[in-house]
């Protein structure tokens, strides 16, 4: 977030010189990298709080969670997963291009990454809109009438517990989407800087660190997808 | 955490900063050790729990030999238990939503006073809306002796609890 | 010889204080020392604000009836006292003031690894503080500093969201400080300064930073969930939807128990520095004290539910958490015993910082041992949520952390300001703080066991005598805290000029000038000695004890 | 980190393809009745995918920086502490 | 203990003595440890104070000592843990033959319902020598049921049932507190636990001797919690009831009614029927909680408030006094 942004500004933007308080470029680079990884750990713990809530409530209200989960569209979810994975690939290729000093490729890959990120967000927007239409948004207007099929009979589920599922769904995917938006903004800025030629094979730490951030957001989605979309689908 | 004791003293001259750092192996060993300790503690406490549980239950004395149950009552109270006690032993039902429950109660009474339904289908006793019962009573007069259909109305009217009327001494 | 590196008593042309005078040179600085001074000012403001609320609490509790203010006002007052003291004073105080100033100097670096993020931390803190002040002015919060649901989501009609946002932002300030420290300590040490030569203050701040980085995000997301529940009806903790209010408590204490070690660990580091310097001794059991800091930091994450013994957790969980809580006592005990052992065959002077260190040992021991009372299941059922808990945490927080902080401020004041403080006044105020503190909080142990619950605006008559004692003590305490404020300010103009190393202490921070130049050292020092090499440094004057 | 030679483009694309394949495997496995093992399989596959991303896309494998692995694993370790000790309460609530 | 400087709480249940025993053990151990450390620090600080011509003597440390002072305190702490856990098990394991009492907490009152149907507010009458199991839930936020003299405390949660149990041993009147912060009147959410000999308890159960109506009404007004909202000194959540009787009252919907006897009755039984202007409909219904006699007593008390007040309804709980059988039950 703000951290990686500040990190990108750390070395003078037009003059990739060493900052005064570092002894050499390697030290500076290692420091930035360690800082970024620590920041990623804070992100893991940040989402970890919600994963904890998810785990506890899924165990407590399994039927409602399964029934509510089956109202999500696997097609859209899987499509979004694929979009994110491909965007991770383009980020890696962007880093590779930066290391090779290939400015045109670097900018191209960054732009593709941003476009893929926006695709993800648009699809998510459609999913949210569908929740609003079907009154699956927690609050006074919430309604849920579907049942849980345990293989032998259909068990009616408590709509309140389904509402709990959708509360978690919105909290987790919403927080993830917020991170995606920040990531898209970050890569847009980096693409502009890259276009202006700020980065060289000797100095592309911001690209690398923003890439690490993007991969982490990707990893979180890798877990969110099966946990939110694929509860007890075999019934 | 463990340290690698290399690179002491003067060796760092001129490099500008100290290169030697914590080894990540130490971190991993520490975490694995902590995880194992955690598991051990888990089992120790499970053992202690079951021992104490047995002990407590064996210590429980019953008030009189006539009481059949022995051991401890359950520590966990669920909604089902509350409802069972309510049905079987006339225990109070805990009001977790007082205003809602009271207005439900009023609504039920209101509905009972303004609708038709069976009191006892086999015996052919029904209840009717209170207004209608009043009309019928006015039309037919008070029953002096049981006379066919009027009993229903009278029965219903006397059954209907008076909600609105002030309590008289 | 380390002492050879000490320059003669001469002030250089510029130091970090004289390097630029405008407001801009302070507000846009990336110098860790200036940022530390900015933190010092802002944290002090919040301390006196929190202290002001504490005085209101004590005045209200002078009589059994609620007479000074309305019940709602009292609830807001103790909530804001707790929130200010915890989130805006005690968590930042030692790391962000003394840590910011000393960590780079002690390891021979020019600055922290990310100077701009350091400045960002301070701005986040200021934004959070401003938000909280605004929240206070438009009516305050009344949830208690613990934000327990469902009161904070359904029950309270005060500005919970804004206060939560303030705590959230302050949390990120804390995260960035911790991140900065970890990277700095890993990557920026002077040549030769290996991990087994680091000052214990650095070890303590390293352990603290681990907690900041790993714990704070959890409370951040928890508070976000509370805010979202209030704003958009996402009912994650709502019992009406089958949610569990205890889940909030689990997530909150997963951070807030480690947070109490965020508070105490840096202060323990300070005490290690003070004890060694004023007894002229190498620390007893260096490695054990260093590793016990890390052990406390890690074990601190395993004990959080000891705040929930009667909250409705399972019997088994209560036993697990009680058992794990006792593990924390061991590294703490190691520290106390090692400090005591360091005194043995020392050459001890009674300068003010040392008096505070003695105070820390004495009061932290009582606070820590009563912590063990609370960790004992059968006792906690009776004393939880009573004044016994209030007394416990004021003993560790005020008697421990604050004593350590004040000791550190006196010890490093010459380095920070370039001036000495008046020793006589300082000794007097140390005495006032110690006496006033015990008079304020010891009666609360008795009150708690007798059964007076916490967060009470009015209480049964029979508790009055003990409450009057406590209130009387708090006014002594107030004087004890106002005095240093006054004489520190006084010394900025009238205090004697400090030498580079007024205490003849070991450690790199004493080898640069007082106050240090902007980049701390003219040339990067090379460390060839072990920590606390007091055998190689002569005491100040063998004839007269330091600090008379 | 510049010592790590970034791998060839072909290699990255290969990793990307395997991630996509694993995604479809997850979706497929969700519709097969594995009894209690459905969530286990789903999480296992997710973990494999995450590991691939961490090792190859985030360059933890072959990095000059030895500490990154320790930092990342610590993060997951403390998350595991949160989950396991919270479950120590929730799973034993019903014990009588 | 002294009435004005209590140093130790009453011991009035089987648990109290056991908790106190553990507490005394902890006090002793902590006292010894604190004493040792204080003496050591003081003696060392004086003995090795700075003297001319005497340097410090450097010592690196001692692994043997470190291990000693890790193991011994840990052993001591294990005794704390085991003893504490055994007690806690007792505290959380209700005996099988215990009598159930149902408790509902709400902001800011305790409602108690006995199996036999008696209902009380902010009071709980129990006999000595009988295991009582409390089954508790809350209607709004978290509260905590705390009886210091019995050394029991249990949080009361919404949407869930929690239990606690005790066996009272000493007749008397003890404090009941709410120990979990629950909002404005948290500190007023207390009451009395009245412990009686079994014979007295039986008399109370049957409905004991009665006092003059307004007098009984005044006691009910305090014990039912009316006085938590209807205050005479400051503005509470409900209207001040002094001088209300037989005066016109402006309602929220603009009507004006005369506060006659029926109006007061209806206000108590179905408060939402007529809302006084300027107030929220927060008054709970007392339908089914107050008996006809109690209702009459309350009405008589509200009537009597028209005379100049003889004293305000006390905010304070009365100090521990011998139990008086009180007429607060429902037939
Ligand atoms: C700086 C802050 C700080 C510190 C360091 C501690 C330290 C400890 N705390 Fe404390 N605590 C708080 C701040 C702190 N606490 C706060 C703020 C609360 C209340 C929050 C709220 O509800 O608002 C609280 C509440 C609290 C509770 C919950 C009480 C309740 O609400 O019911 C418990 C229970 O276990 C507890 C235990 C401990 C223990 C075991 C330690 C241990 O770390 C102490 C270890 C130290 C020692 C043990 C002393 C030194 C050792 C020796 C001298 C050796 C000799 C020892 C033996 C032979 C045994 N604390
Ligand atoms: C973290 C640190 C910290 C510190 C330093 C203090 C310091 C003090 N605290 Fe605080 N306290 C807490 C943390 C802290 N507290 C917490 C977390 C709670 C729980 C809150 C909750 O329940 O949610 C609490 C609760 C708490 C209570 C219980 C309230 C209740 O449960 O109802 C009491 C009661 O006596 C109290 C008293 C005091 C006193 C007398 C001081 C004294 O040490 C303060 C001394 C300082 C001064 C007196 C300042 C002197 C200055 C002036 C008087 C001038 C003022 C004017 C200006 C604004 C310039 N505190
Ligand atoms: Cu109810 Cu506090
Ligand atoms: Cu704690």
PDB file of C-alpha atoms and ligand atoms in Angstrom, chain C residues 86 90 145-146 148 252-253 256-257 259-265 268 296 303-310 321-322 325-326 328-334 336-337 361 364-376 380-381 383-386 389-390 392-398 400-401 454-455, chain E residues 29-30 33-34 37 69 72-74 76-77 80, ligand 1:
ATOM      1  CA  UNK C  86      -2.783   2.714  25.302  1.00  0.00           C
ATOM      2  CA  UNK C  90       2.117   3.788  25.780  1.00  0.00           C
ATOM      3  CA  UNK C 145     -10.829   0.806  25.268  1.00  0.00           C
ATOM      4  CA  UNK C 146     -11.636  -2.799  24.391  1.00  0.00           C
ATOM      5  CA  UNK C 148     -16.375  -5.135  22.978  1.00  0.00           C
ATOM      6  CA  UNK C 252      -9.012  -8.237  19.683  1.00  0.00           C
ATOM      7  CA  UNK C 253      -6.907  -9.891  22.341  1.00  0.00           C
ATOM      8  CA  UNK C 256      -3.992  -6.590  22.507  1.00  0.00           C
ATOM      9  CA  UNK C 257      -2.279  -9.089  24.705  1.00  0.00           C
ATOM     10  CA  UNK C 259       0.415  -5.229  22.661  1.00  0.00           C
ATOM     11  CA  UNK C 260       1.082  -5.162  26.391  1.00  0.00           C
ATOM     12  CA  UNK C 261       4.469  -6.653  25.591  1.00  0.00           C
ATOM     13  CA  UNK C 262       4.936  -4.001  22.903  1.00  0.00           C
ATOM     14  CA  UNK C 263       4.658  -1.629  25.831  1.00  0.00           C
ATOM     15  CA  UNK C 264       6.844  -3.395  28.366  1.00  0.00           C
ATOM     16  CA  UNK C 265       9.669  -4.840  26.232  1.00  0.00           C
ATOM     17  CA  UNK C 268      12.833  -3.539  29.861  1.00  0.00           C
ATOM     18  CA  UNK C 296       8.323 -12.994  25.430  1.00  0.00           C
ATOM     19  CA  UNK C 303      -1.917 -16.512  25.779  1.00  0.00           C
ATOM     20  CA  UNK C 304      -4.551 -14.036  24.671  1.00  0.00           C
ATOM     21  CA  UNK C 305      -7.660 -15.766  25.976  1.00  0.00           C
ATOM     22  CA  UNK C 306      -6.612 -15.250  29.598  1.00  0.00           C
ATOM     23  CA  UNK C 307      -8.707 -12.101  29.251  1.00  0.00           C
ATOM     24  CA  UNK C 308     -11.755 -14.257  28.548  1.00  0.00           C
ATOM     25  CA  UNK C 309     -11.801 -16.802  31.368  1.00  0.00           C
ATOM     26  CA  UNK C 310     -15.354 -15.934  32.377  1.00  0.00           C
ATOM     27  CA  UNK C 321      -4.564 -20.533  27.935  1.00  0.00           C
ATOM     28  CA  UNK C 322      -3.975 -20.461  31.668  1.00  0.00           C
ATOM     29  CA  UNK C 325       0.182 -17.838  30.343  1.00  0.00           C
ATOM     30  CA  UNK C 326       2.454 -19.153  33.058  1.00  0.00           C
ATOM     31  CA  UNK C 328       5.395 -15.999  29.974  1.00  0.00           C
ATOM     32  CA  UNK C 329       6.367 -15.636  33.599  1.00  0.00           C
ATOM     33  CA  UNK C 330       9.630 -17.502  33.044  1.00  0.00           C
ATOM     34  CA  UNK C 331      11.401 -15.112  30.639  1.00  0.00           C
ATOM     35  CA  UNK C 332      10.131 -12.188  32.722  1.00  0.00           C
ATOM     36  CA  UNK C 333      11.561 -13.807  35.832  1.00  0.00           C
ATOM     37  CA  UNK C 334      14.868 -14.342  34.020  1.00  0.00           C
ATOM     38  CA  UNK C 336      14.280  -9.596  36.910  1.00  0.00           C
ATOM     39  CA  UNK C 337      16.793 -12.020  38.396  1.00  0.00           C
ATOM     40  CA  UNK C 361      12.126  -3.604  39.199  1.00  0.00           C
ATOM     41  CA  UNK C 364       7.047  -4.541  37.740  1.00  0.00           C
ATOM     42  CA  UNK C 365       7.636  -7.432  40.113  1.00  0.00           C
ATOM     43  CA  UNK C 366       4.418  -6.668  41.970  1.00  0.00           C
ATOM     44  CA  UNK C 367       2.523  -6.044  38.748  1.00  0.00           C
ATOM     45  CA  UNK C 368       3.884  -9.194  37.150  1.00  0.00           C
ATOM     46  CA  UNK C 369       3.179 -11.395  40.135  1.00  0.00           C
ATOM     47  CA  UNK C 370      -0.397 -10.127  40.323  1.00  0.00           C
ATOM     48  CA  UNK C 371      -0.554 -10.947  36.622  1.00  0.00           C
ATOM     49  CA  UNK C 372       0.114 -14.511  37.680  1.00  0.00           C
ATOM     50  CA  UNK C 373      -2.777 -14.242  40.165  1.00  0.00           C
ATOM     51  CA  UNK C 374      -4.995 -13.313  37.240  1.00  0.00           C
ATOM     52  CA  UNK C 375      -3.672 -16.164  35.151  1.00  0.00           C
ATOM     53  CA  UNK C 376      -4.696 -18.562  37.921  1.00  0.00           C
ATOM     54  CA  UNK C 380      -9.506 -14.838  37.994  1.00  0.00           C
ATOM     55  CA  UNK C 381     -13.169 -15.812  38.180  1.00  0.00           C
ATOM     56  CA  UNK C 383     -11.173 -10.760  40.396  1.00  0.00           C
ATOM     57  CA  UNK C 384     -11.625 -10.364  36.658  1.00  0.00           C
ATOM     58  CA  UNK C 385     -13.290  -7.089  35.714  1.00  0.00           C
ATOM     59  CA  UNK C 386     -12.681  -5.721  39.193  1.00  0.00           C
ATOM     60  CA  UNK C 389      -7.197  -6.015  37.221  1.00  0.00           C
ATOM     61  CA  UNK C 390      -7.019  -2.220  37.116  1.00  0.00           C
ATOM     62  CA  UNK C 392      -2.427  -5.072  37.994  1.00  0.00           C
ATOM     63  CA  UNK C 393      -2.184  -3.270  34.718  1.00  0.00           C
ATOM     64  CA  UNK C 394      -1.399   0.099  36.209  1.00  0.00           C
ATOM     65  CA  UNK C 395       1.421  -1.540  38.144  1.00  0.00           C
ATOM     66  CA  UNK C 396       2.948  -2.956  34.974  1.00  0.00           C
ATOM     67  CA  UNK C 397       2.043  -0.035  32.727  1.00  0.00           C
ATOM     68  CA  UNK C 398       2.601   2.963  34.962  1.00  0.00           C
ATOM     69  CA  UNK C 400       6.756  -0.577  34.836  1.00  0.00           C
ATOM     70  CA  UNK C 401       6.650   1.035  31.411  1.00  0.00           C
ATOM     71  CA  UNK C 454     -14.295  -1.909  37.020  1.00  0.00           C
ATOM     72  CA  UNK C 455     -15.796   0.913  35.025  1.00  0.00           C
TER      73      UNK C 455
ATOM     74  CA  UNK E  29       4.362 -16.915  47.532  1.00  0.00           C
ATOM     75  CA  UNK E  30       4.196 -13.483  45.945  1.00  0.00           C
ATOM     76  CA  UNK E  33       9.250 -13.498  46.102  1.00  0.00           C
ATOM     77  CA  UNK E  34       8.712  -9.758  46.322  1.00  0.00           C
ATOM     78  CA  UNK E  37      13.818  -9.329  45.394  1.00  0.00           C
ATOM     79  CA  UNK E  69      15.904 -19.421  38.411  1.00  0.00           C
ATOM     80  CA  UNK E  72      12.114 -23.072  40.275  1.00  0.00           C
ATOM     81  CA  UNK E  73       9.693 -20.242  39.432  1.00  0.00           C
ATOM     82  CA  UNK E  74       8.154 -22.434  36.754  1.00  0.00           C
ATOM     83  CA  UNK E  76       5.986 -22.669  41.632  1.00  0.00           C
ATOM     84  CA  UNK E  77       3.777 -21.434  38.806  1.00  0.00           C
ATOM     85  CA  UNK E  80      -0.667 -22.041  40.835  1.00  0.00           C
TER      86      UNK E  80
HETATM   87  C1  LIG F   1       2.541  -3.508  30.129  1.00  0.00           C
HETATM   88  C2  LIG F   1       1.523  -4.200  30.201  1.00  0.00           C
HETATM   89  C3  LIG F   1       1.309  -5.549  30.817  1.00  0.00           C
HETATM   90  C4  LIG F   1       2.200  -6.543  31.164  1.00  0.00           C
HETATM   91  C5  LIG F   1       3.700  -6.575  31.012  1.00  0.00           C
HETATM   92  C6  LIG F   1       1.414  -7.613  31.695  1.00  0.00           C
HETATM   93  C7  LIG F   1       1.969  -8.802  32.152  1.00  0.00           C
HETATM   94  C8  LIG F   1       1.220  -9.900  32.534  1.00  0.00           C
HETATM   95  N1  LIG F   1      -0.152  -9.950  32.639  1.00  0.00           N
HETATM   96 FE1  LIG F   1      -1.438  -8.424  32.312  1.00  0.00          FE
HETATM   97  N2  LIG F   1      -2.748  -7.007  31.707  1.00  0.00           N
HETATM   98  C9  LIG F   1      -2.438  -5.792  31.167  1.00  0.00           C
HETATM   99  C10 LIG F   1      -1.168  -5.308  30.928  1.00  0.00           C
HETATM  100  C11 LIG F   1      -0.008  -6.035  31.147  1.00  0.00           C
HETATM  101  N3  LIG F   1       0.081  -7.282  31.693  1.00  0.00           N
HETATM  102  C12 LIG F   1      -3.627  -5.040  30.871  1.00  0.00           C
HETATM  103  C13 LIG F   1      -3.693  -3.650  30.257  1.00  0.00           C
HETATM  104  C14 LIG F   1      -4.695  -5.828  31.259  1.00  0.00           C
HETATM  105  C15 LIG F   1      -6.190  -5.518  31.262  1.00  0.00           C
HETATM  106  C16 LIG F   1      -6.787  -5.183  29.971  1.00  0.00           C
HETATM  107  C17 LIG F   1      -8.226  -4.823  30.142  1.00  0.00           C
HETATM  108  O1  LIG F   1      -9.027  -5.728  30.404  1.00  0.00           O
HETATM  109  O2  LIG F   1      -8.567  -3.627  30.018  1.00  0.00           O
HETATM  110  C18 LIG F   1      -4.100  -7.066  31.755  1.00  0.00           C
HETATM  111  C19 LIG F   1      -4.858  -8.132  32.190  1.00  0.00           C
HETATM  112  C20 LIG F   1      -4.319  -9.367  32.485  1.00  0.00           C
HETATM  113  C21 LIG F   1      -5.103 -10.540  32.648  1.00  0.00           C
HETATM  114  C22 LIG F   1      -6.616 -10.647  32.469  1.00  0.00           C
HETATM  115  C23 LIG F   1      -7.309 -10.269  33.712  1.00  0.00           C
HETATM  116  C24 LIG F   1      -8.766 -10.211  33.501  1.00  0.00           C
HETATM  117  O3  LIG F   1      -9.252  -9.293  32.830  1.00  0.00           O
HETATM  118  O4  LIG F   1      -9.424 -11.112  34.025  1.00  0.00           O
HETATM  119  C25 LIG F   1      -4.235 -11.558  32.950  1.00  0.00           C
HETATM  120  C26 LIG F   1      -4.642 -12.949  33.194  1.00  0.00           C
HETATM  121  O5  LIG F   1      -3.943 -13.852  33.046  1.00  0.00           O
HETATM  122  C27 LIG F   1      -2.910 -10.985  32.950  1.00  0.00           C
HETATM  123  C28 LIG F   1      -1.743 -11.710  33.195  1.00  0.00           C
HETATM  124  C29 LIG F   1      -0.463 -11.204  33.011  1.00  0.00           C
HETATM  125  C30 LIG F   1       0.743 -12.008  33.195  1.00  0.00           C
HETATM  126  C31 LIG F   1       0.798 -13.435  33.626  1.00  0.00           C
HETATM  127  C32 LIG F   1       1.793 -11.187  32.872  1.00  0.00           C
HETATM  128  C33 LIG F   1       3.249 -11.591  32.864  1.00  0.00           C
HETATM  129  O6  LIG F   1       3.879 -11.140  31.700  1.00  0.00           O
HETATM  130  C34 LIG F   1       3.980 -11.060  34.056  1.00  0.00           C
HETATM  131  C35 LIG F   1       5.332 -11.709  34.197  1.00  0.00           C
HETATM  132  C36 LIG F   1       6.122 -11.109  35.322  1.00  0.00           C
HETATM  133  C37 LIG F   1       6.400 -11.702  36.487  1.00  0.00           C
HETATM  134  C38 LIG F   1       5.897 -13.073  36.782  1.00  0.00           C
HETATM  135  C39 LIG F   1       7.153 -10.982  37.564  1.00  0.00           C
HETATM  136  C40 LIG F   1       8.617 -11.166  37.557  1.00  0.00           C
HETATM  137  C41 LIG F   1       9.022 -12.524  37.954  1.00  0.00           C
HETATM  138  C42 LIG F   1       9.567 -12.828  39.147  1.00  0.00           C
HETATM  139  C43 LIG F   1       9.795 -11.813  40.162  1.00  0.00           C
HETATM  140  C44 LIG F   1       9.973 -14.213  39.393  1.00  0.00           C
HETATM  141  C45 LIG F   1       9.273 -14.849  40.517  1.00  0.00           C
HETATM  142  C46 LIG F   1       8.044 -15.482  40.081  1.00  0.00           C
HETATM  143  C47 LIG F   1       7.573 -16.618  40.621  1.00  0.00           C
HETATM  144  C48 LIG F   1       8.278 -17.448  41.626  1.00  0.00           C
HETATM  145  C49 LIG F   1       6.226 -17.090  40.193  1.00  0.00           C
HETATM  146  N4  LIG F   1      -2.999  -9.657  32.673  1.00  0.00           N
END
